PDB file of C-alpha atoms in Angstrom:
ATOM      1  CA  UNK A   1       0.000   0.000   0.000  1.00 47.00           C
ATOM      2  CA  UNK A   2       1.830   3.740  -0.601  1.00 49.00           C
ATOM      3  CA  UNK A   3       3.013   5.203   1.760  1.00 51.00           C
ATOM      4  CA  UNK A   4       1.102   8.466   3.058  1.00 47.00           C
ATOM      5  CA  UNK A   5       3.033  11.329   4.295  1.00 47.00           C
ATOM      6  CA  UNK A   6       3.326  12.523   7.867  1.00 45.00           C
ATOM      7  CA  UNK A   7       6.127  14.669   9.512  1.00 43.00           C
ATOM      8  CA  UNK A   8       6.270  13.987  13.277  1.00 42.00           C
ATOM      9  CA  UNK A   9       9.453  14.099  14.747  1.00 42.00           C
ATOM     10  CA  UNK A  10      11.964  12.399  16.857  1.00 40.00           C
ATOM     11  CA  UNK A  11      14.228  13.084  19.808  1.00 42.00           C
ATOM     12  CA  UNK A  12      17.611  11.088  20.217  1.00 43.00           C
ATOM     13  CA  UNK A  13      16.881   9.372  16.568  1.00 42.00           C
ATOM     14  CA  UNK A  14      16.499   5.165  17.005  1.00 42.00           C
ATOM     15  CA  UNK A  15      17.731   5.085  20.182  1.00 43.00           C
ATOM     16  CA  UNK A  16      15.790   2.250  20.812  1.00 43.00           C
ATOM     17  CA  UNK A  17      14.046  -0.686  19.316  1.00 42.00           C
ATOM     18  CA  UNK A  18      11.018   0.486  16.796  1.00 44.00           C
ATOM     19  CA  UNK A  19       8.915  -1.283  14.576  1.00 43.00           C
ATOM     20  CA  UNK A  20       7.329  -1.741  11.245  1.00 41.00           C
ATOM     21  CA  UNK A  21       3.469  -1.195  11.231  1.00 44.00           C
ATOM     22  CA  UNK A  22       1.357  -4.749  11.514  1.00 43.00           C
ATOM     23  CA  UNK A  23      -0.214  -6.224   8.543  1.00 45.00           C
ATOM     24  CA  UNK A  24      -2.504  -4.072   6.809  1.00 45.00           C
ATOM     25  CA  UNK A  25      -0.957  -0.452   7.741  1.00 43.00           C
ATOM     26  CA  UNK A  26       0.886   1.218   6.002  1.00 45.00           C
ATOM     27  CA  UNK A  27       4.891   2.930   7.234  1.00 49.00           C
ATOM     28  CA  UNK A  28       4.970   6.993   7.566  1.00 50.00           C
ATOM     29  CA  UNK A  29       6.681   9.061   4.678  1.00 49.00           C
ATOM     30  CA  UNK A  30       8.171  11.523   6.552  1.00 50.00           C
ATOM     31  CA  UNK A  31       9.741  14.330   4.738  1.00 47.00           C
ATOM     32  CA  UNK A  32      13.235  14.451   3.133  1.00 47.00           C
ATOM     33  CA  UNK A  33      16.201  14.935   4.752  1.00 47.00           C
ATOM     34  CA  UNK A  34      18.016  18.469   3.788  1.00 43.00           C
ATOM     35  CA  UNK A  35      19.404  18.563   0.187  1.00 42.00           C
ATOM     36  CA  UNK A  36      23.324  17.684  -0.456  1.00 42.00           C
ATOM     37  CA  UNK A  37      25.923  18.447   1.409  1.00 43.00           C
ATOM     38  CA  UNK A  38      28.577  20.683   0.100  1.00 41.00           C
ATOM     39  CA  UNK A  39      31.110  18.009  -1.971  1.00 42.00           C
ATOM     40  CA  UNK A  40      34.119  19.173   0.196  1.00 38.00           C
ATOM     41  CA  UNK A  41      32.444  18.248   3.678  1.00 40.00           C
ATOM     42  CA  UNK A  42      33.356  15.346   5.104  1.00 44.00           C
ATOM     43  CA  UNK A  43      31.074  12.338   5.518  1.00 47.00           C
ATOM     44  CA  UNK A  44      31.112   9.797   8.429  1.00 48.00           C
ATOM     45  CA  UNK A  45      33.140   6.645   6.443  1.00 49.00           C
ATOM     46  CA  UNK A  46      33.793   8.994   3.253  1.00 43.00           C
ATOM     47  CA  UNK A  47      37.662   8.573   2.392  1.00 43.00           C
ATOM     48  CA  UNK A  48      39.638  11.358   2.300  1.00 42.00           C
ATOM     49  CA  UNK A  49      42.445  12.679   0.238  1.00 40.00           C
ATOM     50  CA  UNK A  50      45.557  10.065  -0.620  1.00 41.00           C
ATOM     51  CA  UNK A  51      46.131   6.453  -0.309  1.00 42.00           C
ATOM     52  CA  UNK A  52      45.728   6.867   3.580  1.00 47.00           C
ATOM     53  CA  UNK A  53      42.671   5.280   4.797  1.00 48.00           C
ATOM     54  CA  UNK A  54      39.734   7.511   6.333  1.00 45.00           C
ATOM     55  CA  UNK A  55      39.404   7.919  10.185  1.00 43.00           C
ATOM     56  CA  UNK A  56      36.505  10.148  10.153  1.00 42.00           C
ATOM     57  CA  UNK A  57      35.047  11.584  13.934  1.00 39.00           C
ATOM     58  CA  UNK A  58      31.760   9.936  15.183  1.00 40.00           C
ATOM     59  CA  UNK A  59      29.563  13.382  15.028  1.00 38.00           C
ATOM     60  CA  UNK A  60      29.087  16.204  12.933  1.00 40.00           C
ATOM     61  CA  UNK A  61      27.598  19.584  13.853  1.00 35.00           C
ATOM     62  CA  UNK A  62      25.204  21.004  11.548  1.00 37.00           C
ATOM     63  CA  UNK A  63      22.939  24.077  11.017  1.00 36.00           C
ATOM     64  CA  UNK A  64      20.278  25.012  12.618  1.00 33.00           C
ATOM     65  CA  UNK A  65      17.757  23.987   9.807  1.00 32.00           C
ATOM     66  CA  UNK A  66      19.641  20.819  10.013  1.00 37.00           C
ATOM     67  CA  UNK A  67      16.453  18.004  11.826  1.00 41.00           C
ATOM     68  CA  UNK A  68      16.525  14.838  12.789  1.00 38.00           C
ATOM     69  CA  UNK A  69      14.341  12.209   9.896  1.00 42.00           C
ATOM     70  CA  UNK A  70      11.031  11.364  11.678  1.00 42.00           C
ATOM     71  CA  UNK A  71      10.574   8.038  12.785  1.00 42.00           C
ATOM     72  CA  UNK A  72       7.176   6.358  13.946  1.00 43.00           C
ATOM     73  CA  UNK A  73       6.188   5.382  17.783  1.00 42.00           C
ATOM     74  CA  UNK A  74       7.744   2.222  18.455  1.00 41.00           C
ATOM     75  CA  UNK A  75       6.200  -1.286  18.389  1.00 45.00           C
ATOM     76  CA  UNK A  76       6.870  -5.094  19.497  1.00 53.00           C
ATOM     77  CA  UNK A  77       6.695  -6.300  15.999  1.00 68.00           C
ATOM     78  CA  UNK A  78       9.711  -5.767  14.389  1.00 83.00           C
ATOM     79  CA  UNK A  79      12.234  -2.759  12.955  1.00 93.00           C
ATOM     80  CA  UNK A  80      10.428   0.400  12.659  1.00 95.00           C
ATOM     81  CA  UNK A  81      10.775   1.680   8.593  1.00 95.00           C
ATOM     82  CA  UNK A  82      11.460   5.478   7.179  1.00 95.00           C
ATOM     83  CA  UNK A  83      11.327   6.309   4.105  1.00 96.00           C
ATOM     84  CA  UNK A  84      13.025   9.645   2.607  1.00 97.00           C
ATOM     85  CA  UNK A  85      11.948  10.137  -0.984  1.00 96.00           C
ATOM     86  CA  UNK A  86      14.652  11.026  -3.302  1.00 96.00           C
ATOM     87  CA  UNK A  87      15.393  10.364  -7.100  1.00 95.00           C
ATOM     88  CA  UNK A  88      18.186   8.054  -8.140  1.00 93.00           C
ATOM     89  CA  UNK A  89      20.580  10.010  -8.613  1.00 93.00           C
ATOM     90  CA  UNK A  90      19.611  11.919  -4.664  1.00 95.00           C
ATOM     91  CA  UNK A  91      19.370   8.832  -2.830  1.00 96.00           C
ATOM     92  CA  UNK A  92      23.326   8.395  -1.974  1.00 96.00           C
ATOM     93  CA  UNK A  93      23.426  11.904  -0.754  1.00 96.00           C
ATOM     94  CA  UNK A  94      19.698  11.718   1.033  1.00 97.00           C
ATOM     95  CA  UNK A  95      21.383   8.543   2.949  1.00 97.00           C
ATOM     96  CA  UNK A  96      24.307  10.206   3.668  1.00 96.00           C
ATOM     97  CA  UNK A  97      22.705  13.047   5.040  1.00 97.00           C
ATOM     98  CA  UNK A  98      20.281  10.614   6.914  1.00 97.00           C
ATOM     99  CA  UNK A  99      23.293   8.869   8.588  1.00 97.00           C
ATOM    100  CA  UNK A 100      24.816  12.837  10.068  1.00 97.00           C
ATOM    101  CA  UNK A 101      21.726  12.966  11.256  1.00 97.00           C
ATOM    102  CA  UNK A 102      21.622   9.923  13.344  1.00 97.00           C
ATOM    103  CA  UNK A 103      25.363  10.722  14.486  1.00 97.00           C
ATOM    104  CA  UNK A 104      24.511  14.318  15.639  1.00 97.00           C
ATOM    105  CA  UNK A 105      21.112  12.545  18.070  1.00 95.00           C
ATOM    106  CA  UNK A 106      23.923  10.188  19.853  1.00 96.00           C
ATOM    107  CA  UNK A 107      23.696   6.619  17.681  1.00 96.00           C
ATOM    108  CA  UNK A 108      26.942   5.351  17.577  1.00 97.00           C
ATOM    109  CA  UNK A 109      28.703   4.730  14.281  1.00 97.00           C
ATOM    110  CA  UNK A 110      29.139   0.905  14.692  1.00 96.00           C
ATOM    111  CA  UNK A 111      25.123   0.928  14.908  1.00 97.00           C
ATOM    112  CA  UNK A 112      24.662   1.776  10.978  1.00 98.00           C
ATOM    113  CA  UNK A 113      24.964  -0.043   8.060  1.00 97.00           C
ATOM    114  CA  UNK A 114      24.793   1.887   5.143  1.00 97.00           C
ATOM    115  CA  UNK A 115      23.840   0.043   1.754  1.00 97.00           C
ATOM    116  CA  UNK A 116      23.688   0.915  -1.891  1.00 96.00           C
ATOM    117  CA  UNK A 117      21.777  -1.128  -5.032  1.00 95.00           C
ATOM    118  CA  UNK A 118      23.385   0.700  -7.615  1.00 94.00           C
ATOM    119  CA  UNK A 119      26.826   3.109  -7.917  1.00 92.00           C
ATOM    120  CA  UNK A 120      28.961   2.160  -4.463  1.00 92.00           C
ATOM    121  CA  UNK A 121      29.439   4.621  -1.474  1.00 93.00           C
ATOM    122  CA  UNK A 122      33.165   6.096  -2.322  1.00 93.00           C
ATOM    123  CA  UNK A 123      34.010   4.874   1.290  1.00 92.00           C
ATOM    124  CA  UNK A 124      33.207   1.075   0.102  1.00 93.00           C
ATOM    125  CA  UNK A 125      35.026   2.072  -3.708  1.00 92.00           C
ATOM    126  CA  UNK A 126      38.254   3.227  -1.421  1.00 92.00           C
ATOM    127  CA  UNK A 127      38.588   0.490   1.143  1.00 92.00           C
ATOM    128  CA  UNK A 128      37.572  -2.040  -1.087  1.00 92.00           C
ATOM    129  CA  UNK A 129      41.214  -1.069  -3.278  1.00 92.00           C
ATOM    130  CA  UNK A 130      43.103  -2.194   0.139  1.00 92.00           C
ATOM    131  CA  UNK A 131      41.357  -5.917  -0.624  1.00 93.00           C
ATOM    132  CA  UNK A 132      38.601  -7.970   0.286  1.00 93.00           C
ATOM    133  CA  UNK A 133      40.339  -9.048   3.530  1.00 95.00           C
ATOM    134  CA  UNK A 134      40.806  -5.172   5.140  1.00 94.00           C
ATOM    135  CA  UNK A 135      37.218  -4.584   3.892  1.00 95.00           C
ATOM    136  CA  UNK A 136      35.463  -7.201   5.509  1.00 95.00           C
ATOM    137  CA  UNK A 137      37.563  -6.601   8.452  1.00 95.00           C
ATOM    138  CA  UNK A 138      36.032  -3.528   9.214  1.00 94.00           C
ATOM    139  CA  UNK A 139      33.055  -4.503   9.233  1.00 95.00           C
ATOM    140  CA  UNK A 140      33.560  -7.205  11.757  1.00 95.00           C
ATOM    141  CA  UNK A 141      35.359  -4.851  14.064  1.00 95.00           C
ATOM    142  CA  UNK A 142      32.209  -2.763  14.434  1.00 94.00           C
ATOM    143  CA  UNK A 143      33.652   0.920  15.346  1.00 93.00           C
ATOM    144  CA  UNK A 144      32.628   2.722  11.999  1.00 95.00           C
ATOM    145  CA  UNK A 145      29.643   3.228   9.817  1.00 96.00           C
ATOM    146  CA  UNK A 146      30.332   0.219   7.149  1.00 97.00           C
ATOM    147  CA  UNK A 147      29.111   1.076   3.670  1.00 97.00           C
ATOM    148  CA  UNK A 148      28.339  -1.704   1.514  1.00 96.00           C
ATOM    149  CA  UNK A 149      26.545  -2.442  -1.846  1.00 94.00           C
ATOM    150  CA  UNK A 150      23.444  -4.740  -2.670  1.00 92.00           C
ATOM    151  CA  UNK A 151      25.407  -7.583  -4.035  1.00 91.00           C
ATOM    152  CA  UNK A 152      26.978  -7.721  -0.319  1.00 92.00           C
ATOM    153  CA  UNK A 153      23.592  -7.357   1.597  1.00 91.00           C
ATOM    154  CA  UNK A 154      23.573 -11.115   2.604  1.00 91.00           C
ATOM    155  CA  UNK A 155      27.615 -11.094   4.108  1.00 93.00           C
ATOM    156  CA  UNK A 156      26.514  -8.084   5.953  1.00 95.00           C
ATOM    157  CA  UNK A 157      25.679  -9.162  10.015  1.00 95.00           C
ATOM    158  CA  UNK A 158      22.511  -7.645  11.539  1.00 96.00           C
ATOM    159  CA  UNK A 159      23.343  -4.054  13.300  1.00 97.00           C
ATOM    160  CA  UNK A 160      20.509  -1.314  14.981  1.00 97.00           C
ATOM    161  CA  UNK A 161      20.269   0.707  12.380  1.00 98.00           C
ATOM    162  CA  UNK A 162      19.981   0.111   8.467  1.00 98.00           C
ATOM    163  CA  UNK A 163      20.126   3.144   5.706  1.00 98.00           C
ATOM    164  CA  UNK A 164      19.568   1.754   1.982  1.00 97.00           C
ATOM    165  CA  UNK A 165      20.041   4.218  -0.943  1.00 97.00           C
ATOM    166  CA  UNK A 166      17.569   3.436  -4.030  1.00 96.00           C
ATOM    167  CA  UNK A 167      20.368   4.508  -6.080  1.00 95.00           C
ATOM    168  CA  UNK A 168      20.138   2.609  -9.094  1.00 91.00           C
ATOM    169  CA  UNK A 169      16.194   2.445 -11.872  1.00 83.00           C
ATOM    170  CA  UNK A 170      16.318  -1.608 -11.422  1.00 85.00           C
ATOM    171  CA  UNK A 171      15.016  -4.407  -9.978  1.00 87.00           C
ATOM    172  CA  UNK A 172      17.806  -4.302  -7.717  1.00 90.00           C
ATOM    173  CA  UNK A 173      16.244  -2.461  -4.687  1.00 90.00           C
ATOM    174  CA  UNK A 174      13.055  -5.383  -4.731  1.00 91.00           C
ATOM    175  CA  UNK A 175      15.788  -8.368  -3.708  1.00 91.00           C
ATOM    176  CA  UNK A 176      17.644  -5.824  -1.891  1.00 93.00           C
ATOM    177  CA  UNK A 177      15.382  -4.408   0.930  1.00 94.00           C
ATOM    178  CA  UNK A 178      13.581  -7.265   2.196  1.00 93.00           C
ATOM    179  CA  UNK A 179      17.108  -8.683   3.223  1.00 93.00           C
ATOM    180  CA  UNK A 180      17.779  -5.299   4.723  1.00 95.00           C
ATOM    181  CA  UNK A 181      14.760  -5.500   6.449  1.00 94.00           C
ATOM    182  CA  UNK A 182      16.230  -8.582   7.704  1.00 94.00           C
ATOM    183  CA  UNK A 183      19.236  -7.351   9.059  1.00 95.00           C
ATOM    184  CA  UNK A 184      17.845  -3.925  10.707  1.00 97.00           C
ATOM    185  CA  UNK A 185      17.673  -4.414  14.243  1.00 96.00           C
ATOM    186  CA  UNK A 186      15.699  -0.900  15.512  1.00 97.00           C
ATOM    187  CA  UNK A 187      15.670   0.808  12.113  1.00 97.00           C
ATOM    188  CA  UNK A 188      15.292   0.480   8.266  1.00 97.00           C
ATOM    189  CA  UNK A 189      15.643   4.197   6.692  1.00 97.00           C
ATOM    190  CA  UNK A 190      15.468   3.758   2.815  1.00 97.00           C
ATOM    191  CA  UNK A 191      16.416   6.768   0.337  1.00 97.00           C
ATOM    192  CA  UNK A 192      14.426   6.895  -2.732  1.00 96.00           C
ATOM    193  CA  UNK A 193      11.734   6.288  -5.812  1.00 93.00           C
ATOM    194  CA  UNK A 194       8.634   5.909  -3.279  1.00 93.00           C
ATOM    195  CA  UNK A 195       6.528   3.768  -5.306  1.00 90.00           C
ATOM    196  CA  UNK A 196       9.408   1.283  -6.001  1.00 88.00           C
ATOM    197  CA  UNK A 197      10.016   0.896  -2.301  1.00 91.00           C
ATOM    198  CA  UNK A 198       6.616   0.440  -1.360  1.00 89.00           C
ATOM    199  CA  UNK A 199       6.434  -2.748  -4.158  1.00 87.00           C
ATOM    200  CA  UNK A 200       9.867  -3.651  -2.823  1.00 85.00           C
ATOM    201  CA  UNK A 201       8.901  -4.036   1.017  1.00 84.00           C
ATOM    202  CA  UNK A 202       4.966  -4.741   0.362  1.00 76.00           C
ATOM    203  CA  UNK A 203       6.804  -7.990  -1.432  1.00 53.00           C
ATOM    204  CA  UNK A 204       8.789  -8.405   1.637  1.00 49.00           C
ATOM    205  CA  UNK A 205       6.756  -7.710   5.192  1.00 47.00           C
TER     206      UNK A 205
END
């Protein structure tokens, strides 16, 4: 069923366990996230100049008009879902965006997973040239955000909070977010094409 749009808001983002809505109810749209971020600001994850290997800080400060994505009252039944609507080519920096946000309201950056069904995160594109080995590593040691892309969705372990950008017009994001579903813990936040995500997760909750 589509989505219909609310904008309540949140204090101290997914601090907690939350929940999709039961069978038969449809998940809040709330409203999108601020637009892009400036291309020289740095991202939780996102590599930096050089060969040397990012160690970004845990929090960002933002602007004022900078607000937390709304999330919906929390439930026994399962991961509670967002959904940001963005185009293709908006969802990597909608997700982006989405994870600051969850940073600056105190969710630690071992907590998020951040996954992409089309062009990679340039944090995955830049570890992933130091080999499979140190890529995977990070992941298991838990103490950053680890970006990853669809075709890795199933290697990727369960962690609180799940952010998928709808980056790519494919089928991709249908097998993709019911196994991110899967592997949210508190939180599913999905950036992009609304009506594709609603067909993708109707097929999979």
């Amino acid at each position: 069923m589509p989505l219909s749009p609310e904008e309540p808001q949140i204090h101290e983002s997914a601090q907690g366990p939350r929940a999709t809505p039961a069978a038969g109810r449809t998940a809040q749209t709330p409203r999108p996230v601020p637009g892009p971020r400036p291309a020289a600001a740095p991202r939780p994850g996102r590599p930096g100049p050089g060969p040397a290997r990012p160690t970004p800080p845990a929090q960002r400060s933002h602007g004022a008009a900078a607000q937390t994505p709304p999330t919906r009252p929390p439930s026994p039944a399962g991961p509670q879902i967002q959904l940001i609507p963005a185009p293709a080519d908006g969802a990597l920096d909608a997700a982006g965006e989405a994870v600051d946000l969850l940073l600056d309201t105190g969710r630690a950056p071992g907590d998020i997973l951040v996954l992409t069904t089309g062009e990679a995160h340039p944090w995955a594109a830049h570890e992933l040239s130091f080999g499979e080995d140190a890529y995977w590593a990070q992941h298991d040691a838990r103490d950053d955000v680890f970006y990853a892309g669809a075709a890795a969705v199933e290697r990727a372990s369960a962690r609180p909070v799940v952010v998928v950008a709808v980056n790519a017009a494919d089928d991709t994001a249908a097998r993709t977010l019911p196994l991110a579903l899967a592997r949210a813990e508190a939180l599913l936040i999905v950036c992009g094409d609304p009506q594709r995500i609603n067909a993708a997760l109707g097929a999979g909750v």
